[in-house]
Amino acid sequence: MHTNDLGENHGNAVQAAYVAHLSVGAVPDRPAVPRQLPFASPGFVGRAGHLAVLDRLTTALDTGTTVLAAVVGTAGVGKTSLVLRWAREAQRHFPDGTLYVNLRGYGPGGPVAPGDVLADFLVALGIPPERVPPRQEARAALYRSLLADRRVLVVLDNANGAGQLRPLLPAGPGCVVVTSRSDLVGLEIGEGAVRIPLPLLSDSEARELVGAVLKRPAETAAVAELVDACARLPLALRIAAGRVATTPHLTVAQLVAELRAQRWEVLSVPDDEQQAVRTVFDWSYRRLRPEEALLFRRIGLLPVESFGVLTSAVLCDVEPHTARTLLAGLAAQHLVEPAGKDRYTCHDLLRAYAADLAERDEDRDEAVHRLLDWVAHHARKAFLTLFPEYADLHAGAQIVTSPRLELRFDGKADAWAWVEAEFGNAATYVRAAERHNLPMIAMLLGDVASAQLALVGRFDEALEVCGIGVRAAAALGDRRAQCLMAQSLGQLWCVVGDWRRAEEVYRANAVTARELGDTELIAEVCVHLGWVAVEVGWHADALTHLHEALAVRPRGAKRRSFIEFCLSAAHAGLGDHERALAHAERSLRLLGETDSHRSFAWQAMARARQVAGAHAEAAELCERALACEDHHDNPRNHALRLDLLGESLRHLGDTARALECWREALRVLEERGDHRAPDLRQRLAALVSADSG
C-alpha cells in the first residue's frame, strides 16, 4: 500500500467520525420548523388541472418514502407561481416545515451549488452554522438523517438539471417539488419523479390573468389582441397588463400598438431583469451548445409555426439524425415543444426572439433560400405524384431545383402525407419566396400551393398565392408560365362561382396561347372556356370551344378523356342524352381499367341516363363513380356525385337515401365555400318539406 493511500484513508476515517459525531450530537432537542416559502405574486389564475395533480401528491405521503414531483416548462410560463400557489395551501400537510431555495439554474450569476443549499437547509433545521459539516457528502448525510422521520415539504425552484437536484433529495416521508426549464426526464426515470409539463395558458386563462392584473374592465377585442401578441405567456401578460395598470391614460389597445413597434422594450420593467421577457429568454439561450443555438436561431427564419426534423436539417445543412438530436436538446430546455412524431413548434414570442438573434447571422439568407428551394422541389414532386397528367402543364415545369436532402414518395398516399406535414401552411412559404425576391421559387410554389389550398377549400389563400405566382412569372418574362398560372387562377374563379372573371382570364390566355403557337396550351384554354360555358348554361358555345380543343389533338389519354367528359356535360345540358352518353362512354374507353379518373366517366354516363329519365340506371352508375373514387380526389367531386345520386334516388322514391346523400353533399360544399351550395340547400329544404308533408 502506498503512503498516499494511507493518508487518504486516514483522512476519510476522520471525516466519517466527524460526520457521525455531528449526526448524533448536532441534532437539536427541539427541531426547528422552517416556513421558507417566498412571497407569491397575487392574481394567480387557472391551472386547475395542474393544481389537482399536485394535490394528489399528498395522498401518497403515508407510504413513508419521499414523494417527488417536477414542474417543467418554458421560460416565463409560470412554473414558480404554480408551485408557490399550491405550496401555500399544501404546507398544512407538512407539520415539520417547508424548505425553499431558488437554485438559480437559469438567471444572473451561476447556479447555486448543492453543498451551499444543504448548508442553508441544515441551519434552517436547527443545526448551528459552526457545526455544519465541511463536505457536501457529509452535509447530505446529515440532511437525510434529520428528515428521516419528518414530514417536510421541500421546494427546489429553478433547477438547471437533475445533477443539481439529486444531492438535495431526502429519503423521509415528506414531499419534494422542483421546477425547471430542463425537461428532467432523467429524474423521472431514475428517481420516479412525477413530471408535470406546464403549457402556455389557454385563451380564457390568459384573458382572466390580464383582468386580474388590470383590476378594471378593458376592451374585449383589445385584450384578445394583447393575449395573442403575448403568445399566452404568463410573464409577458403580467408585464404588459402591469404597464397599463400603472400608466395613467394608457389603454390596452395603445399598448398593443406599442408592442408591435417595440416588443422587447414594452415587455420589460426598467431595472428589474427578472421582469424582462427577452432577458429571461437569454438565460435559456445561453445554456445551449453552439450547434443547438444555431438551430434555435434558424427556427426564427421559418415562415411556419410547425416544423419537422427534415426542415431543421435543411435549415442547418446537416443530416436528419443530427437535426433530430439538436431538436431533442432544444425540447429538453423547452425552447421548442413536441407537436407530433418528429415535429415541433415554438410559441410566437420565442420565435420572434430567435428571429432577432438570426439577424446577426451573415448566412441567414442562404439558409432561407435553401429551405424554400427544398420545399418547392418536394411540393412539385408531390403535386406530380398526385396529378401526373399535369407534368408538362404547370408553370414551374422548366424550373430546376436541386436540394441536397432528396426525399422519395412511394405513391400518392406518401406524397399527400408529406403535403399535410410540411406544406400545410403553403401560403406562408409562397409569401416568403416573394418577400425574399425569389421569383422562380415563388412561381413554382404559387402554382402547386394554389392547387393544394383549393383541394382543402381555402380559396382566399389559393387566390392570393396564385396571384403571387402570376406576378412572379411576369417578373421572369415567361409568357407560357404566366399563361399557365393564369389558367390556375381561372380555375379558382370557377370554383368560387365567379364565371365572369374566369372567362376574362381564359379569353386573355387564348390570345397568348395562339400567339405562342402552343397547341397544348390552346387545348387547355379551350377546355376551360368550354367548361365555363357549361356551368353558365351556354351549351352551344361550350361545344365550339371543346371541339377546338379536340382538334389540336392534345397529348395524354386523361386530357382527351376530360374533354369527352365536358362534351358529355354540354350535350346533357342541351337535352341530347344519346350524344351525352356516347361522349361519356368514349371518356371511359380512354382510361385504363384501374384509373381513378373513371369516376368522372361514370358520373358523365349517370348524368346522360338521368337526362333520359333512366334513373335506376343513373343511380347504379353514380354508385360506380363513388366506388372508384381516389382517396386524393377533390372532395367537391365526391359531393357532386352524391348530389347526382340523390336526384335519381328522389325520382325513384327513395327519399331517405336521397336526403342522406344531399345532406352529406351539402356539408362538403358548404365546408369548401362552393357556389353550388345555396341551390342544393334549397332543393334539400324542398325535399324535407315534401317528405314531412
XYZ file of C-alpha atoms in Angstrom:
693
model
C 0.000 0.000 0.000
C 1.361 3.447 -0.935
C 1.878 6.226 1.586
C -0.678 8.427 -0.237
C -3.299 5.696 0.131
C -2.669 5.532 3.889
C -3.018 9.291 4.213
C -6.224 9.372 2.186
C -7.784 6.522 4.159
C -6.862 8.202 7.426
C -8.488 11.442 6.232
C -11.673 9.630 5.240
C -11.813 7.912 8.617
C -11.510 11.235 10.422
C -14.235 12.739 8.237
C -16.524 9.774 8.869
C -16.010 10.085 12.627
C -16.789 13.821 12.429
C -20.000 13.159 10.466
C -21.021 10.505 12.998
C -20.405 12.935 15.848
C -22.488 15.608 14.151
C -25.229 13.201 13.224
C -25.675 12.310 16.873
C -24.726 15.429 18.778
C -25.768 18.222 16.419
C -29.447 17.334 16.171
C -31.339 19.905 18.236
C -33.523 18.758 21.125
C -36.453 20.794 19.766
C -36.348 20.589 15.943
C -36.879 23.877 14.141
C -39.974 24.166 11.945
C -38.956 26.365 8.992
C -41.532 28.024 6.738
C -39.400 29.413 3.908
C -41.849 29.947 1.056
C -41.227 33.358 -0.532
C -43.803 35.979 -1.476
C -46.105 34.759 -4.256
C -47.466 37.165 -6.866
C -51.175 37.878 -6.374
C -53.728 37.349 -9.089
C -52.940 33.688 -9.816
C -55.467 32.296 -12.327
C -56.337 28.993 -13.956
C -54.185 25.852 -13.895
C -56.917 23.874 -12.117
C -55.820 20.590 -13.682
C -52.177 21.068 -12.705
C -53.094 22.048 -9.165
C -55.174 18.875 -8.948
C -52.157 16.767 -9.987
C -50.075 18.402 -7.254
C -52.879 17.909 -4.718
C -52.799 14.187 -5.379
C -49.199 14.082 -4.161
C -50.354 14.484 -0.555
C -52.352 11.262 -0.775
C -49.082 9.333 -1.167
C -47.430 10.759 1.973
C -48.317 7.799 4.167
C -46.062 5.466 2.189
C -43.069 6.611 4.260
C -40.996 7.490 1.195
C -40.317 10.846 -0.399
C -42.894 11.966 -2.938
C -41.144 13.721 -5.838
C -42.740 15.956 -8.496
C -41.139 18.095 -11.223
C -42.961 21.004 -12.843
C -41.229 21.715 -16.157
C -41.843 24.206 -18.923
C -40.527 27.077 -20.994
C -39.241 30.381 -19.648
C -41.932 32.637 -18.200
C -44.714 30.033 -18.322
C -45.461 30.323 -14.591
C -43.838 27.257 -13.032
C -42.820 29.036 -9.831
C -46.190 30.793 -9.497
C -47.996 27.468 -9.810
C -45.845 25.689 -7.240
C -45.953 28.546 -4.724
C -49.723 28.824 -5.134
C -50.069 25.106 -4.397
C -47.453 25.003 -1.634
C -49.135 27.802 0.344
C -52.212 25.627 0.714
C -50.431 22.271 0.926
C -47.902 23.050 3.668
C -50.563 22.370 6.325
C -49.979 18.684 5.458
C -46.305 19.107 6.449
C -46.140 19.830 10.212
C -42.333 19.624 10.323
C -41.683 22.527 7.987
C -41.316 23.900 4.458
C -37.889 24.433 2.869
C -37.430 26.605 -0.222
C -34.490 27.599 -2.413
C -34.068 29.323 -5.771
C -31.319 27.236 -7.337
C -30.655 29.940 -9.966
C -30.290 27.311 -12.659
C -31.378 29.998 -15.123
C -30.693 33.603 -14.288
C -27.986 36.099 -13.405
C -24.845 34.644 -11.903
C -24.157 30.952 -11.706
C -26.329 28.161 -10.307
C -26.259 27.552 -6.574
C -24.031 24.662 -5.562
C -25.922 21.797 -3.883
C -23.475 21.891 -0.946
C -24.380 25.520 -0.223
C -28.074 24.701 -0.325
C -27.550 21.816 2.080
C -25.714 24.105 4.487
C -28.582 26.588 4.475
C -31.172 23.848 4.892
C -29.269 22.347 7.843
C -29.157 25.693 9.589
C -32.882 26.164 8.921
C -33.471 22.770 10.511
C -31.668 23.831 13.700
C -28.002 22.909 13.132
C -25.679 25.678 14.399
C -23.664 27.124 11.486
C -20.334 26.214 13.102
C -21.412 22.559 13.263
C -22.386 22.198 9.598
C -20.032 19.589 8.036
C -17.454 20.966 5.554
C -18.025 18.398 2.802
C -21.147 18.088 0.611
C -21.451 14.338 1.129
C -21.479 14.760 4.914
C -23.988 17.578 4.709
C -26.260 15.391 2.551
C -25.983 12.521 5.032
C -26.896 14.767 7.940
C -29.741 16.337 5.929
C -31.188 12.901 5.212
C -30.807 11.911 8.854
C -32.699 14.975 10.045
C -35.568 14.361 7.604
C -35.689 10.560 8.013
C -38.814 10.686 10.181
C -40.108 14.183 9.497
C -42.851 15.219 7.124
C -41.301 18.240 5.364
C -42.186 19.937 2.082
C -39.073 20.864 0.057
C -39.455 23.268 -2.897
C -36.424 23.340 -5.198
C -37.096 26.156 -7.633
C -35.388 26.951 -10.947
C -33.072 23.946 -11.215
C -30.673 23.590 -14.121
C -30.878 19.815 -14.246
C -31.095 16.546 -12.372
C -27.442 16.724 -11.290
C -28.092 19.851 -9.241
C -31.157 18.252 -7.618
C -30.102 14.740 -6.638
C -27.952 15.712 -3.600
C -30.950 17.653 -2.252
C -33.426 14.771 -2.259
C -34.254 13.414 1.223
C -35.459 9.898 1.886
C -38.098 10.513 4.530
C -41.899 10.708 4.414
C -42.020 14.243 3.001
C -42.539 15.725 -0.449
C -40.149 17.441 -2.882
C -41.437 19.650 -5.685
C -38.958 21.029 -8.205
C -39.285 23.450 -11.111
C -37.036 23.696 -14.138
C -36.843 24.745 -17.755
C -34.951 21.493 -18.260
C -37.182 18.537 -19.038
C -35.796 16.430 -16.134
C -36.585 13.150 -17.877
C -33.649 11.598 -16.029
C -35.309 12.426 -12.717
C -38.460 10.677 -13.863
C -36.552 7.591 -14.993
C -34.034 7.397 -12.152
C -35.975 8.686 -9.156
C -39.566 8.052 -10.231
C -40.493 11.730 -10.277
C -43.984 12.727 -11.375
C -43.233 15.101 -14.265
C -45.818 17.857 -14.793
C -45.243 19.736 -18.083
C -46.722 23.240 -17.892
C -48.045 24.613 -21.211
C -48.971 28.153 -22.189
C -52.202 29.493 -20.721
C -55.450 28.805 -22.546
C -57.132 31.813 -24.170
C -59.656 32.092 -21.333
C -56.957 31.783 -18.640
C -54.840 34.418 -20.392
C -57.768 36.855 -20.547
C -58.509 36.155 -16.884
C -54.886 36.918 -15.956
C -54.998 40.244 -17.822
C -58.183 41.134 -15.954
C -56.634 40.184 -12.603
C -53.625 42.447 -13.212
C -55.648 45.355 -14.615
C -58.289 45.200 -11.846
C -60.653 47.137 -14.093
C -62.716 46.499 -17.224
C -60.911 46.652 -20.573
C -61.868 46.476 -24.234
C -62.593 42.815 -25.046
C -61.155 42.982 -28.566
C -58.006 44.753 -27.372
C -57.478 42.192 -24.592
C -57.778 39.394 -27.168
C -55.120 41.150 -29.284
C -52.883 41.523 -26.229
C -53.238 37.833 -25.408
C -52.270 36.982 -28.987
C -49.336 39.421 -29.028
C -48.013 37.939 -25.769
C -48.435 34.363 -27.067
C -50.430 33.479 -23.889
C -47.137 33.528 -21.925
C -47.904 34.485 -18.285
C -44.735 36.542 -17.737
C -45.364 38.608 -20.863
C -49.034 39.090 -19.990
C -48.231 40.230 -16.436
C -45.652 42.749 -17.622
C -47.827 44.096 -20.441
C -51.001 44.332 -18.378
C -48.983 45.770 -15.500
C -47.824 48.640 -17.708
C -51.445 49.514 -18.449
C -52.416 49.205 -14.788
C -49.605 51.529 -13.654
C -49.633 54.070 -16.502
C -52.416 56.669 -16.375
C -54.468 57.058 -19.550
C -52.716 54.122 -21.328
C -55.279 51.786 -22.900
C -54.809 48.128 -23.772
C -55.250 48.968 -27.474
C -52.496 51.576 -27.278
C -50.213 49.110 -25.530
C -50.825 46.509 -28.256
C -49.776 49.085 -30.871
C -46.606 49.789 -28.860
C -45.943 46.040 -28.621
C -45.928 45.728 -32.396
C -43.414 48.564 -32.702
C -41.168 47.885 -29.683
C -41.842 44.389 -28.450
C -38.940 43.865 -26.045
C -38.998 47.360 -24.590
C -42.692 47.045 -23.766
C -42.235 43.571 -22.294
C -39.759 44.706 -19.654
C -39.739 46.592 -16.383
C -36.819 49.068 -16.011
C -34.094 47.985 -13.553
C -35.723 44.582 -12.957
C -34.165 41.895 -15.129
C -36.477 39.230 -13.758
C -39.338 41.217 -15.276
C -37.935 41.411 -18.803
C -39.069 38.761 -21.250
C -36.046 38.979 -23.535
C -33.624 38.752 -20.598
C -35.449 35.690 -19.266
C -35.179 34.106 -22.729
C -31.473 34.977 -22.806
C -30.901 32.879 -19.687
C -32.192 29.806 -21.535
C -30.402 30.590 -24.803
C -27.005 30.907 -23.104
C -27.306 27.326 -21.848
C -27.326 25.932 -25.387
C -24.413 24.293 -27.159
C -23.275 26.221 -30.301
C -24.962 23.850 -32.743
C -28.218 23.931 -30.730
C -28.055 27.725 -30.626
C -27.659 27.801 -34.430
C -30.754 25.662 -34.950
C -32.722 27.794 -32.493
C -31.797 30.932 -34.466
C -32.714 29.187 -37.723
C -36.179 28.451 -36.303
C -36.676 32.203 -36.226
C -36.310 32.222 -40.023
C -39.167 29.760 -40.549
C -42.358 31.220 -42.024
C -44.456 28.456 -40.421
C -45.322 27.517 -36.821
C -44.892 23.754 -37.044
C -41.663 22.237 -38.350
C -40.024 18.856 -38.522
C -36.692 17.111 -38.413
C -36.208 17.393 -42.177
C -36.963 21.114 -42.249
C -34.468 21.643 -39.434
C -31.851 19.554 -41.224
C -32.217 21.667 -44.372
C -32.041 24.944 -42.440
C -28.773 23.956 -40.746
C -27.419 21.915 -43.670
C -26.920 18.825 -41.506
C -28.029 15.214 -41.674
C -31.511 14.347 -40.343
C -30.135 12.296 -37.427
C -28.092 15.317 -36.319
C -31.135 17.597 -36.584
C -33.175 15.111 -34.531
C -30.564 15.210 -31.752
C -30.433 19.011 -31.797
C -34.223 19.294 -31.641
C -34.286 16.897 -28.700
C -31.799 19.195 -26.966
C -33.954 22.273 -27.599
C -37.054 20.390 -26.449
C -35.272 19.343 -23.242
C -34.806 23.060 -22.495
C -38.405 23.828 -23.555
C -37.259 26.198 -26.297
C -39.323 24.082 -28.684
C -42.230 21.788 -27.876
C -43.108 18.408 -29.467
C -46.095 18.612 -31.822
C -46.273 15.028 -33.101
C -43.827 12.438 -34.365
C -40.631 14.219 -35.426
C -42.452 17.559 -35.387
C -42.098 20.580 -33.137
C -43.492 24.024 -32.564
C -42.373 27.199 -30.824
C -44.575 29.960 -29.432
C -44.601 33.338 -31.176
C -42.524 35.275 -28.635
C -39.744 32.684 -28.654
C -39.897 32.642 -32.460
C -39.592 36.446 -32.547
C -36.650 36.230 -30.129
C -34.966 33.617 -32.339
C -35.573 35.792 -35.422
C -33.901 38.748 -33.706
C -30.879 36.586 -32.911
C -30.768 35.302 -36.503
C -30.416 38.851 -37.839
C -26.769 38.706 -36.768
C -26.044 35.632 -38.931
C -24.418 36.521 -42.242
C -25.650 33.295 -43.896
C -29.316 33.672 -42.885
C -30.465 34.496 -46.461
C -28.623 31.446 -47.771
C -30.410 29.279 -45.189
C -33.835 30.672 -46.169
C -33.119 30.156 -49.885
C -32.007 26.576 -49.181
C -35.206 25.884 -47.255
C -37.553 27.408 -49.853
C -35.774 25.558 -52.657
C -36.195 22.276 -50.742
C -39.886 22.931 -50.056
C -40.559 23.978 -53.674
C -38.786 20.911 -55.045
C -40.799 18.476 -52.957
C -44.064 20.384 -53.318
C -43.765 19.983 -57.087
C -42.697 16.350 -56.710
C -45.727 15.647 -54.509
C -48.045 17.505 -56.907
C -46.841 15.480 -59.891
C -47.142 12.247 -57.903
C -50.765 13.130 -57.176
C -51.527 14.577 -60.645
C -49.004 13.100 -63.124
C -51.129 14.187 -66.112
C -50.001 17.784 -65.490
C -46.284 17.024 -65.794
C -45.791 19.482 -68.671
C -48.719 21.763 -67.947
C -47.694 23.502 -64.777
C -45.946 26.824 -64.501
C -42.770 25.565 -62.861
C -42.111 22.701 -65.291
C -38.839 24.218 -66.538
C -37.509 25.366 -63.166
C -34.511 23.370 -61.920
C -34.320 22.640 -58.196
C -31.530 20.620 -56.629
C -31.908 20.115 -52.887
C -29.195 18.200 -51.065
C -31.710 16.255 -48.982
C -33.852 14.430 -51.558
C -36.967 12.533 -50.481
C -38.724 9.703 -52.265
C -42.510 9.389 -52.408
C -43.848 5.842 -52.634
C -47.171 6.618 -54.252
C -49.957 9.116 -53.706
C -50.530 8.406 -50.019
C -46.875 9.076 -49.259
C -46.913 12.300 -51.286
C -50.073 13.542 -49.598
C -48.636 12.729 -46.159
C -45.665 14.983 -46.948
C -48.009 17.746 -48.152
C -50.012 17.611 -44.927
C -46.910 17.535 -42.714
C -44.589 20.014 -44.433
C -46.804 22.011 -46.796
C -49.887 22.522 -44.669
C -49.132 26.248 -44.398
C -48.390 26.559 -48.082
C -49.335 30.231 -48.362
C -46.689 31.286 -45.854
C -43.956 29.685 -47.970
C -45.188 31.444 -51.119
C -45.266 34.807 -49.339
C -41.752 34.181 -48.014
C -40.446 33.440 -51.518
C -41.927 36.708 -52.802
C -40.636 38.630 -49.786
C -37.103 37.278 -50.337
C -37.249 38.183 -54.043
C -37.039 34.596 -55.335
C -39.426 34.760 -58.341
C -38.747 31.281 -59.722
C -39.447 29.646 -56.374
C -42.424 31.972 -55.795
C -43.900 30.946 -59.159
C -43.338 27.229 -58.595
C -44.698 27.358 -55.056
C -47.623 29.563 -56.095
C -48.568 27.049 -58.781
C -48.640 23.924 -56.620
C -49.797 25.689 -53.435
C -52.891 27.105 -55.133
C -53.937 23.573 -56.129
C -53.283 22.187 -52.643
C -55.155 25.020 -50.910
C -58.106 24.682 -53.286
C -58.326 20.966 -52.517
C -58.888 21.717 -48.834
C -61.283 24.594 -49.507
C -59.005 27.521 -48.552
C -59.913 29.596 -51.594
C -58.923 33.041 -50.352
C -55.380 31.821 -49.728
C -55.401 29.896 -53.023
C -56.341 33.051 -54.951
C -53.668 35.037 -53.096
C -50.796 32.631 -53.798
C -51.920 32.107 -57.371
C -51.733 35.882 -57.814
C -48.185 35.825 -56.401
C -47.313 33.120 -58.940
C -48.732 35.197 -61.803
C -46.667 38.223 -60.698
C -43.533 36.091 -60.373
C -43.985 34.653 -63.888
C -44.460 38.173 -65.271
C -41.295 39.340 -63.472
C -39.390 36.458 -65.094
C -40.783 37.369 -68.520
C -42.006 33.785 -69.024
C -45.228 34.188 -71.043
C -46.050 30.482 -71.128
C -45.636 30.146 -67.386
C -47.685 33.302 -66.885
C -50.431 31.812 -69.038
C -50.385 28.557 -67.067
C -50.526 30.431 -63.771
C -53.460 32.437 -65.103
C -55.149 29.148 -66.052
C -54.934 28.100 -62.403
C -56.349 31.470 -61.408
C -59.249 30.982 -63.814
C -59.997 27.563 -62.348
C -60.156 29.092 -58.878
C -62.617 31.751 -60.092
C -64.720 28.891 -61.497
C -64.713 27.072 -58.172
C -65.922 30.139 -56.287
C -68.547 30.782 -58.989
C -67.120 33.993 -60.465
C -67.676 32.984 -64.091
C -67.106 36.474 -65.472
C -63.587 36.701 -64.088
C -62.839 33.135 -65.104
C -63.936 33.814 -68.690
C -61.869 37.022 -68.816
C -58.757 35.118 -67.722
C -59.331 32.282 -70.199
C -60.021 34.583 -73.169
C -56.815 36.528 -72.481
C -54.955 33.219 -72.191
C -56.402 32.025 -75.514
C -54.844 35.049 -77.238
C -51.467 34.379 -75.597
C -51.559 30.650 -76.394
C -52.280 31.327 -80.065
C -49.512 33.951 -80.228
C -47.105 31.405 -78.768
C -48.357 28.714 -81.178
C -48.517 26.289 -78.256
C -51.103 23.648 -79.208
C -51.156 22.022 -75.760
C -51.849 25.374 -74.196
C -54.523 26.175 -76.785
C -56.278 22.899 -75.974
C -56.085 23.585 -72.242
C -57.535 27.086 -72.597
C -60.326 25.903 -74.888
C -61.305 23.124 -72.480
C -61.657 25.598 -69.651
C -63.583 28.073 -71.794
C -65.882 25.173 -72.665
C -66.362 24.246 -69.023
C -67.214 27.839 -68.073
C -69.821 27.834 -70.839
C -71.279 24.557 -69.487
C -71.507 25.984 -65.980
C -73.320 29.156 -67.061
C -75.627 27.250 -69.424
C -74.146 28.333 -72.773
C -74.020 24.760 -74.014
C -73.759 25.517 -77.731
C -70.743 27.811 -77.088
C -69.276 25.070 -74.926
C -69.377 22.620 -77.836
C -67.490 25.099 -80.061
C -64.658 25.511 -77.550
C -64.447 21.818 -76.731
C -64.307 20.699 -80.355
C -61.493 23.203 -80.949
C -59.652 21.612 -78.019
C -60.048 18.154 -79.556
C -58.967 19.404 -82.984
C -55.436 20.247 -81.799
C -55.073 16.628 -80.606
C -53.794 17.190 -77.063
C -51.373 14.615 -75.698
C -52.423 12.255 -72.930
C -55.434 9.979 -72.662
C -56.569 11.619 -69.436
C -56.741 15.060 -71.039
C -58.714 13.753 -74.003
C -60.930 11.835 -71.576
C -61.669 15.056 -69.702
C -62.611 16.826 -72.941
C -65.045 13.998 -73.686
C -66.414 14.363 -70.150
C -67.032 18.083 -70.781
C -68.644 17.345 -74.178
C -70.976 14.878 -72.453
C -71.983 17.575 -69.956
C -72.626 20.082 -72.762
C -74.869 17.656 -74.682
C -76.672 16.703 -71.464
C -77.332 20.397 -70.922
C -78.871 20.566 -74.396
C -81.068 17.555 -73.574
C -79.277 15.291 -76.110
C -78.883 12.251 -73.878
C -77.699 9.954 -76.683
C -74.706 12.118 -77.608
C -74.087 12.802 -73.938
C -73.877 9.040 -73.337
C -71.658 8.468 -76.396
C -69.094 11.048 -75.226
C -69.218 9.659 -71.674
C -68.543 6.136 -72.966
C -65.667 7.491 -75.081
C -64.281 9.180 -71.983
C -64.374 5.823 -70.168
C -62.634 3.935 -73.020
C -59.696 6.370 -72.985
C -58.872 5.402 -69.414
C -57.267 2.259 -68.035
C -59.220 -0.322 -66.069
C -57.758 0.853 -62.758
C -57.636 4.582 -63.430
C -59.428 6.509 -60.672
C -60.446 9.113 -63.276
C -63.010 6.565 -64.459
C -65.196 8.055 -61.731
C -65.645 11.128 -63.972
C -66.702 8.948 -66.889
C -69.214 7.003 -64.778
C -70.506 10.334 -63.491
C -70.971 11.612 -67.057
C -72.789 8.419 -68.042
C -75.061 8.739 -64.987
C -75.931 12.318 -65.937
C -76.744 11.218 -69.510
C -79.052 8.446 -68.293
C -80.643 10.860 -65.845
C -81.463 13.238 -68.723
C -83.068 10.272 -70.489
C -85.173 9.605 -67.385
C -83.468 6.259 -66.694
C -82.988 6.944 -63.000
C -82.423 3.378 -61.857
C -79.529 3.045 -64.300
C -78.304 6.541 -63.412
C -78.247 5.653 -59.711
C -76.256 2.482 -60.419
C -73.720 4.464 -62.480
C -73.412 7.027 -59.665
C -72.656 4.208 -57.254
C -69.889 3.013 -59.591
C -68.447 6.525 -59.775
C -68.406 6.802 -56.000
C -66.898 3.333 -55.592
C -63.865 4.042 -57.787
C -63.021 7.477 -56.398
C -59.430 8.084 -55.474
C -58.803 8.926 -51.819
C -56.976 12.053 -53.005
C -59.719 13.217 -55.334
C -61.183 16.650 -54.736
C -63.927 16.286 -52.073
C -66.070 18.608 -54.188
C -66.241 15.966 -56.925
C -67.427 13.473 -54.337
C -70.160 15.928 -53.290
C -71.321 16.463 -56.882
C -71.662 12.709 -57.402
C -73.676 12.447 -54.206
C -75.871 15.286 -55.455
C -76.418 13.440 -58.754
C -77.198 10.199 -56.929
C -79.611 11.964 -54.596
C -81.522 13.387 -57.573
C -82.071 9.944 -59.100
C -82.981 8.426 -55.730
C -85.557 11.168 -55.293
C -87.161 10.201 -58.608
C -87.079 6.547 -57.586
C -88.956 7.359 -54.381
C -86.073 6.537 -52.012
C -86.418 9.802 -50.115
C -84.474 8.663 -47.050
C -81.321 7.854 -49.028
C -81.762 10.931 -51.209
C -81.807 13.109 -48.102
C -78.757 11.324 -46.751
C -76.821 11.928 -49.987
C -77.833 15.577 -50.259
C -77.041 16.355 -46.643
C -73.540 14.927 -46.977
C -73.023 16.705 -50.308
C -74.203 19.991 -48.806
C -71.858 19.589 -45.841
C -68.853 19.211 -48.151
C -69.865 22.066 -50.461
C -70.533 24.452 -47.584
C -67.300 23.449 -45.899
C -65.439 24.478 -49.056
C -67.482 27.566 -49.842
C -68.673 26.123 -53.155
C -71.067 28.257 -55.215
C -73.380 25.267 -55.729
C -74.223 25.035 -52.027
C -77.168 27.530 -51.995
C -79.006 25.725 -54.817
C -78.546 22.336 -53.142
C -79.645 23.752 -49.792
C -82.870 24.992 -51.432
C -83.577 21.631 -53.083
C -82.846 19.806 -49.828
C -85.257 22.040 -47.909
C -87.964 21.430 -50.507
C -87.481 17.657 -50.279
C -87.594 17.730 -46.462
C -90.773 19.795 -46.604
C -92.394 17.449 -49.132
C -91.390 14.386 -47.125
C -92.737 15.761 -43.846
C -95.944 16.891 -45.554
